[in-house]
PDB file of C-alpha atoms in Angstrom:
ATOM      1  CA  UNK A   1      26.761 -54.706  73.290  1.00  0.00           C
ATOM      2  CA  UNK A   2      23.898 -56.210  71.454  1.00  0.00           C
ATOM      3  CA  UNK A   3      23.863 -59.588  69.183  1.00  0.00           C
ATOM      4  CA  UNK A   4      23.254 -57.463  66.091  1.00  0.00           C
ATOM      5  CA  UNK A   5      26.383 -56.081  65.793  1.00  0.00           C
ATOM      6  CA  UNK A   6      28.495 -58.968  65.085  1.00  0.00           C
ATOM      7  CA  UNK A   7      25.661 -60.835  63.761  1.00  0.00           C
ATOM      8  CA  UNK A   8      25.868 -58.281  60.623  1.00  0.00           C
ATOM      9  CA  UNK A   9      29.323 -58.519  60.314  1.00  0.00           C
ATOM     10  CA  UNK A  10      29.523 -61.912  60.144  1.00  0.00           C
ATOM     11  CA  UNK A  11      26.706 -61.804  57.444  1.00  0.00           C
ATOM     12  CA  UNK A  12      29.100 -59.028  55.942  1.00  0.00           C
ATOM     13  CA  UNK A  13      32.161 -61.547  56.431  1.00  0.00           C
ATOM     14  CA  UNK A  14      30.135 -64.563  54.776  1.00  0.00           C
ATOM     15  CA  UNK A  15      29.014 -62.778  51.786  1.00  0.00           C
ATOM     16  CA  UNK A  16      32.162 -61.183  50.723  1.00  0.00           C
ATOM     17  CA  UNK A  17      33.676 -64.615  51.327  1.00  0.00           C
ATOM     18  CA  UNK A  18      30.907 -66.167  49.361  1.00  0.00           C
ATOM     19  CA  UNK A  19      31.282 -63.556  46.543  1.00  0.00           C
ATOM     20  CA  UNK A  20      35.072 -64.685  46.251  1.00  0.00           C
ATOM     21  CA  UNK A  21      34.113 -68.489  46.053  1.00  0.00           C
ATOM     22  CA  UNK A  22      31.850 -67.634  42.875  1.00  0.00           C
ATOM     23  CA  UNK A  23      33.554 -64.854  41.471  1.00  0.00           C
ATOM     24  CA  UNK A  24      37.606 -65.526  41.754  1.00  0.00           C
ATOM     25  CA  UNK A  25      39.528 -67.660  39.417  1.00  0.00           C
ATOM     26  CA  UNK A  26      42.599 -68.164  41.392  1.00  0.00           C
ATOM     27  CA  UNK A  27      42.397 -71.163  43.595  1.00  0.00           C
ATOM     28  CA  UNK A  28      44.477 -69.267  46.254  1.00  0.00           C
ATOM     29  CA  UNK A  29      42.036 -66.175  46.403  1.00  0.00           C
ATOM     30  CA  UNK A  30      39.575 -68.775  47.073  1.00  0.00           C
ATOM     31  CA  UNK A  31      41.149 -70.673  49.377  1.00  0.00           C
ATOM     32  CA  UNK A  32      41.416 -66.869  51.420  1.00  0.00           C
ATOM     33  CA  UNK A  33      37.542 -66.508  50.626  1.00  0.00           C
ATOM     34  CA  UNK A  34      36.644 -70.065  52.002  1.00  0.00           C
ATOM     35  CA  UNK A  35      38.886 -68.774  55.165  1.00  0.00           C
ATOM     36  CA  UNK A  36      36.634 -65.338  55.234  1.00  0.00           C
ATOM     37  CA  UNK A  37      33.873 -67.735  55.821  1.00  0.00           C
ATOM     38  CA  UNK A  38      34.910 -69.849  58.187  1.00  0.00           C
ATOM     39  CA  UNK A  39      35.990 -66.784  60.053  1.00  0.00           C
ATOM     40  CA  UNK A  40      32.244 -65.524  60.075  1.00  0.00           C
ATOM     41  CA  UNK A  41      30.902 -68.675  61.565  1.00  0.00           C
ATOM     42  CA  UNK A  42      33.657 -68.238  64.312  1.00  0.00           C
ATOM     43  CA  UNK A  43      32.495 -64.798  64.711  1.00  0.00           C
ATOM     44  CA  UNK A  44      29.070 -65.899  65.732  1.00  0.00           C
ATOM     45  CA  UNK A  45      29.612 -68.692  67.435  1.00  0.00           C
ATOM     46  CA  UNK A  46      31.676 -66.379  69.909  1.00  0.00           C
ATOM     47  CA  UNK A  47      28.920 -63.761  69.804  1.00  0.00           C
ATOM     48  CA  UNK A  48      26.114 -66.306  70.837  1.00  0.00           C
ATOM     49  CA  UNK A  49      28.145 -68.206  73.111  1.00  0.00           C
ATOM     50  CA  UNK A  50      28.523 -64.711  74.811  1.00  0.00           C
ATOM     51  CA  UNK A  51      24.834 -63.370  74.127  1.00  0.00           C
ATOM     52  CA  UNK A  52      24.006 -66.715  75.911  1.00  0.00           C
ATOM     53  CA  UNK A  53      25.802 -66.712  78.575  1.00  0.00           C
ATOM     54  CA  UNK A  54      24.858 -63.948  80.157  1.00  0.00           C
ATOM     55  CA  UNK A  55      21.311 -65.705  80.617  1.00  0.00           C
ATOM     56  CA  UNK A  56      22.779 -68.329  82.210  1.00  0.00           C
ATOM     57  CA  UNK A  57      25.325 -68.559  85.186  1.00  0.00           C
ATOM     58  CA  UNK A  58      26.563 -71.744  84.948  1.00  0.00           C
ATOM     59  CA  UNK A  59      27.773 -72.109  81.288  1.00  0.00           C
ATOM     60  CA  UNK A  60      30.450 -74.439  79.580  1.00  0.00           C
ATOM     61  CA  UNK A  61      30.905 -71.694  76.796  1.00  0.00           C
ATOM     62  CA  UNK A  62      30.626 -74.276  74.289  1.00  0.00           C
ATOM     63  CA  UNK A  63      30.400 -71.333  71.367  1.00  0.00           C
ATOM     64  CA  UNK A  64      34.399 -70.594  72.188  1.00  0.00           C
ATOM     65  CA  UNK A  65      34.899 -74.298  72.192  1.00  0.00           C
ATOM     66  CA  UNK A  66      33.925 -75.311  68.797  1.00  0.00           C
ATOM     67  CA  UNK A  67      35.458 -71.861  67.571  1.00  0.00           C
ATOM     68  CA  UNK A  68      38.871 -73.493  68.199  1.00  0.00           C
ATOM     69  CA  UNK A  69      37.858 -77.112  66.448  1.00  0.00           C
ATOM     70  CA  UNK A  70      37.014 -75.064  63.283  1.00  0.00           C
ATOM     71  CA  UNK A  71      40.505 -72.551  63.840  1.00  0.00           C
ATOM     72  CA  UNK A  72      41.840 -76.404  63.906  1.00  0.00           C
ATOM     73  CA  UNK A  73      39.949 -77.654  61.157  1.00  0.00           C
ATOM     74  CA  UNK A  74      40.457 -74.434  59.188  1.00  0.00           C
ATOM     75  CA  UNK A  75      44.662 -74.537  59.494  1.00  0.00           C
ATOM     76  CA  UNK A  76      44.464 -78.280  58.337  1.00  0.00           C
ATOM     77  CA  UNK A  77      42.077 -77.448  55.355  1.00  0.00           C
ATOM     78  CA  UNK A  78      44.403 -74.407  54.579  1.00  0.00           C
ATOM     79  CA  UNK A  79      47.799 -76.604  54.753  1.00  0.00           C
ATOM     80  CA  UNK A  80      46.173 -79.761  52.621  1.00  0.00           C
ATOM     81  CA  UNK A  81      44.388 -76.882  50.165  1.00  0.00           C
ATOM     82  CA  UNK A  82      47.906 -75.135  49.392  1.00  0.00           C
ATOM     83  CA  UNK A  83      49.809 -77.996  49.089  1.00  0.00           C
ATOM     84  CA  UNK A  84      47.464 -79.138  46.711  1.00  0.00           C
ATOM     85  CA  UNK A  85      47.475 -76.154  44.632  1.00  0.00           C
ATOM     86  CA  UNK A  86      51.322 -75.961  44.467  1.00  0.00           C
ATOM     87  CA  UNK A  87      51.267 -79.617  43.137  1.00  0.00           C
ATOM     88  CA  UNK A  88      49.057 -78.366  40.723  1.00  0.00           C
ATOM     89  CA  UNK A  89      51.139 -75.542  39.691  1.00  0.00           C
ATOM     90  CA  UNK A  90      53.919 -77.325  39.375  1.00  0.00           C
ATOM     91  CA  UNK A  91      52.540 -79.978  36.818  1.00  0.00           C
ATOM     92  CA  UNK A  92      50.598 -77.061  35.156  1.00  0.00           C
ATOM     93  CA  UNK A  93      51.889 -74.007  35.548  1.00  0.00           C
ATOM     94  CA  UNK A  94      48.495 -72.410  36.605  1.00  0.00           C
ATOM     95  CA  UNK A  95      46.716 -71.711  39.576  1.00  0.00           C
ATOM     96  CA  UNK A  96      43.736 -70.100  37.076  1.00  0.00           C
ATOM     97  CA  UNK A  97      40.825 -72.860  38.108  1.00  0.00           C
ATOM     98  CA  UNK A  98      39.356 -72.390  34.253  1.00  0.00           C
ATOM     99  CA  UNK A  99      41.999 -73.732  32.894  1.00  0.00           C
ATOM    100  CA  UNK A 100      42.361 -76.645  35.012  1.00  0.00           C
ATOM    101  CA  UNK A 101      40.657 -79.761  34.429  1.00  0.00           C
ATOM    102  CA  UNK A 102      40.665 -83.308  36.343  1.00  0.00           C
ATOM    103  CA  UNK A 103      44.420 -84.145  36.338  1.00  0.00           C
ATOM    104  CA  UNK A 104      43.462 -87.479  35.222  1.00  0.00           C
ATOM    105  CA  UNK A 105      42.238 -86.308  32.269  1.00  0.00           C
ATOM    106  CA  UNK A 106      45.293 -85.940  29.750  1.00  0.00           C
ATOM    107  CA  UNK A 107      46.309 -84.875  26.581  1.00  0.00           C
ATOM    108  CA  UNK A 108      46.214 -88.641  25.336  1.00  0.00           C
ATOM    109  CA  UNK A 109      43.740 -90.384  27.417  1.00  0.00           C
ATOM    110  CA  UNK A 110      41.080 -89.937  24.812  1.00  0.00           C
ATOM    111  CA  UNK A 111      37.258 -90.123  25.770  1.00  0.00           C
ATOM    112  CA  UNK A 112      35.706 -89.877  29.057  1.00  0.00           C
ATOM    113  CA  UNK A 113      35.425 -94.156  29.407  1.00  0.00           C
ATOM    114  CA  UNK A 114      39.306 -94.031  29.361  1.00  0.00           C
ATOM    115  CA  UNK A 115      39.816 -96.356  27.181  1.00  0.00           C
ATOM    116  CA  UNK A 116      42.582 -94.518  25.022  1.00  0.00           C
ATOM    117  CA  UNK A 117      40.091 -93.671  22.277  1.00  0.00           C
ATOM    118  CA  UNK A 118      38.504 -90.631  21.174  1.00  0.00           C
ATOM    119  CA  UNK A 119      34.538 -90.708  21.355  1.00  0.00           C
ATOM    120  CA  UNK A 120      33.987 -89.568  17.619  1.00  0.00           C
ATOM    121  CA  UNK A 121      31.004 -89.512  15.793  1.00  0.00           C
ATOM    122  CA  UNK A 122      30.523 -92.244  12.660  1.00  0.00           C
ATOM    123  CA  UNK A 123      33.231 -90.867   9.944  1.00  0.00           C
ATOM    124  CA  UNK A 124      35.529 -90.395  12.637  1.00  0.00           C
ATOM    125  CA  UNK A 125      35.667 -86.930  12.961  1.00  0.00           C
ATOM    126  CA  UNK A 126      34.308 -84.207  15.789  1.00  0.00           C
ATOM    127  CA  UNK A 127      32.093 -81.975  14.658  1.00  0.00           C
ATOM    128  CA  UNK A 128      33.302 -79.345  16.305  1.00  0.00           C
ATOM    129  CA  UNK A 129      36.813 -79.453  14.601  1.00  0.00           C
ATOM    130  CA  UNK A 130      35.161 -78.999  11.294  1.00  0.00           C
ATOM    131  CA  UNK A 131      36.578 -75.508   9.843  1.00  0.00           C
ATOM    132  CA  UNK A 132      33.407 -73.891   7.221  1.00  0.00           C
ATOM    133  CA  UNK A 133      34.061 -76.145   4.383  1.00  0.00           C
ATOM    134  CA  UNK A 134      34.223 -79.488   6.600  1.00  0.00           C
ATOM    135  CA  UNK A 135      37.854 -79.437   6.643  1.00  0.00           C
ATOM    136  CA  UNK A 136      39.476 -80.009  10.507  1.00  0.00           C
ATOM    137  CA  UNK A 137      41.069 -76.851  11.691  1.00  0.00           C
ATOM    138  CA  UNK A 138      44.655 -76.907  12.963  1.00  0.00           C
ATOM    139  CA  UNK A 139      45.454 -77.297  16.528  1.00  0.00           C
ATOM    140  CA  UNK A 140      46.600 -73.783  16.886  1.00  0.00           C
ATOM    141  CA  UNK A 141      43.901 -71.512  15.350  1.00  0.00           C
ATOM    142  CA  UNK A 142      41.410 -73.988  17.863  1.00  0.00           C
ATOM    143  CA  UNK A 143      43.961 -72.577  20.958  1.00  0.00           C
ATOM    144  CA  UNK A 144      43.405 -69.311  19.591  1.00  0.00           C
ATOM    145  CA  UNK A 145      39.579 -69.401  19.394  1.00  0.00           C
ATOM    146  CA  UNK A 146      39.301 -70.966  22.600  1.00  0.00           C
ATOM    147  CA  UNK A 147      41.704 -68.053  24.179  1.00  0.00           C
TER     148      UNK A 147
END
């Protein structure tokens, strides 16, 4: 069999994987692209070891031996990666990775310096909360618009 074959579908592999990393919203459908990948650089780490090793005799197959490290690696980074998202869902109710922002960040920490304090501008007021006239709009037409 020659290299190209599973060198292709590993590219295959990657790319979809890839395209579900940038394109998903669901931090479990990316966990499961992140996998896809790590599957294709398994893939052709077997396919070299092999391609190689028919040059040479005496061979340690070192290819299949860093396949199972990242199989290893990949299980660990699967078990941490869920078990962070279902702490997440619990406190949020949302797995949607939009929606979610640093879970430090609350809805009463105020400004980025943490200091409890929102970062307004001189008369106290955002200027993005300013409705046409310059009076602030409520809290749930700004849910709405953001929706």
């Amino acid at each position: 069999m020659h290299l190209v074959y599973p060198a292709v579908l590993a590219a295959l592999l990657f790319c979809t994987g890839l395209y579900g990393v940038l394109a998903r919203r669901n931090a479990i459908l990316v966990l499961m692209s992140v996998e896809l990948m790590l599957n294709a650089v398994n893939l052709n780490l077997v396919a070299f070891d092999v391609w190689l090793s028919r040059a040479a005799r005496d061979t340690l197959h070192s290819g299949q031996a860093l396949t199972l490290f990242t199989i290893a690696i990949a299980a660990a980074e699967i078990g941490i990666g869920l078990a962070i998202v279902l702490a997440v869902h619990r406190n949020r109710g949302t797995a949607d990775i939009d929606r979610l922002r640093d879970t430090a960040e609350g809805p009463g920490t105020g400004g980025p310096d943490g200091d409890g304090q929102d970062d307004d501008g001189p008369d106290g007021d955002r200027p993005d909360d300013d409705g046409p006239q310059g009076a602030p709009v409520p809290a749930d037409e700004k849910a709405e618009a953001t929706a």
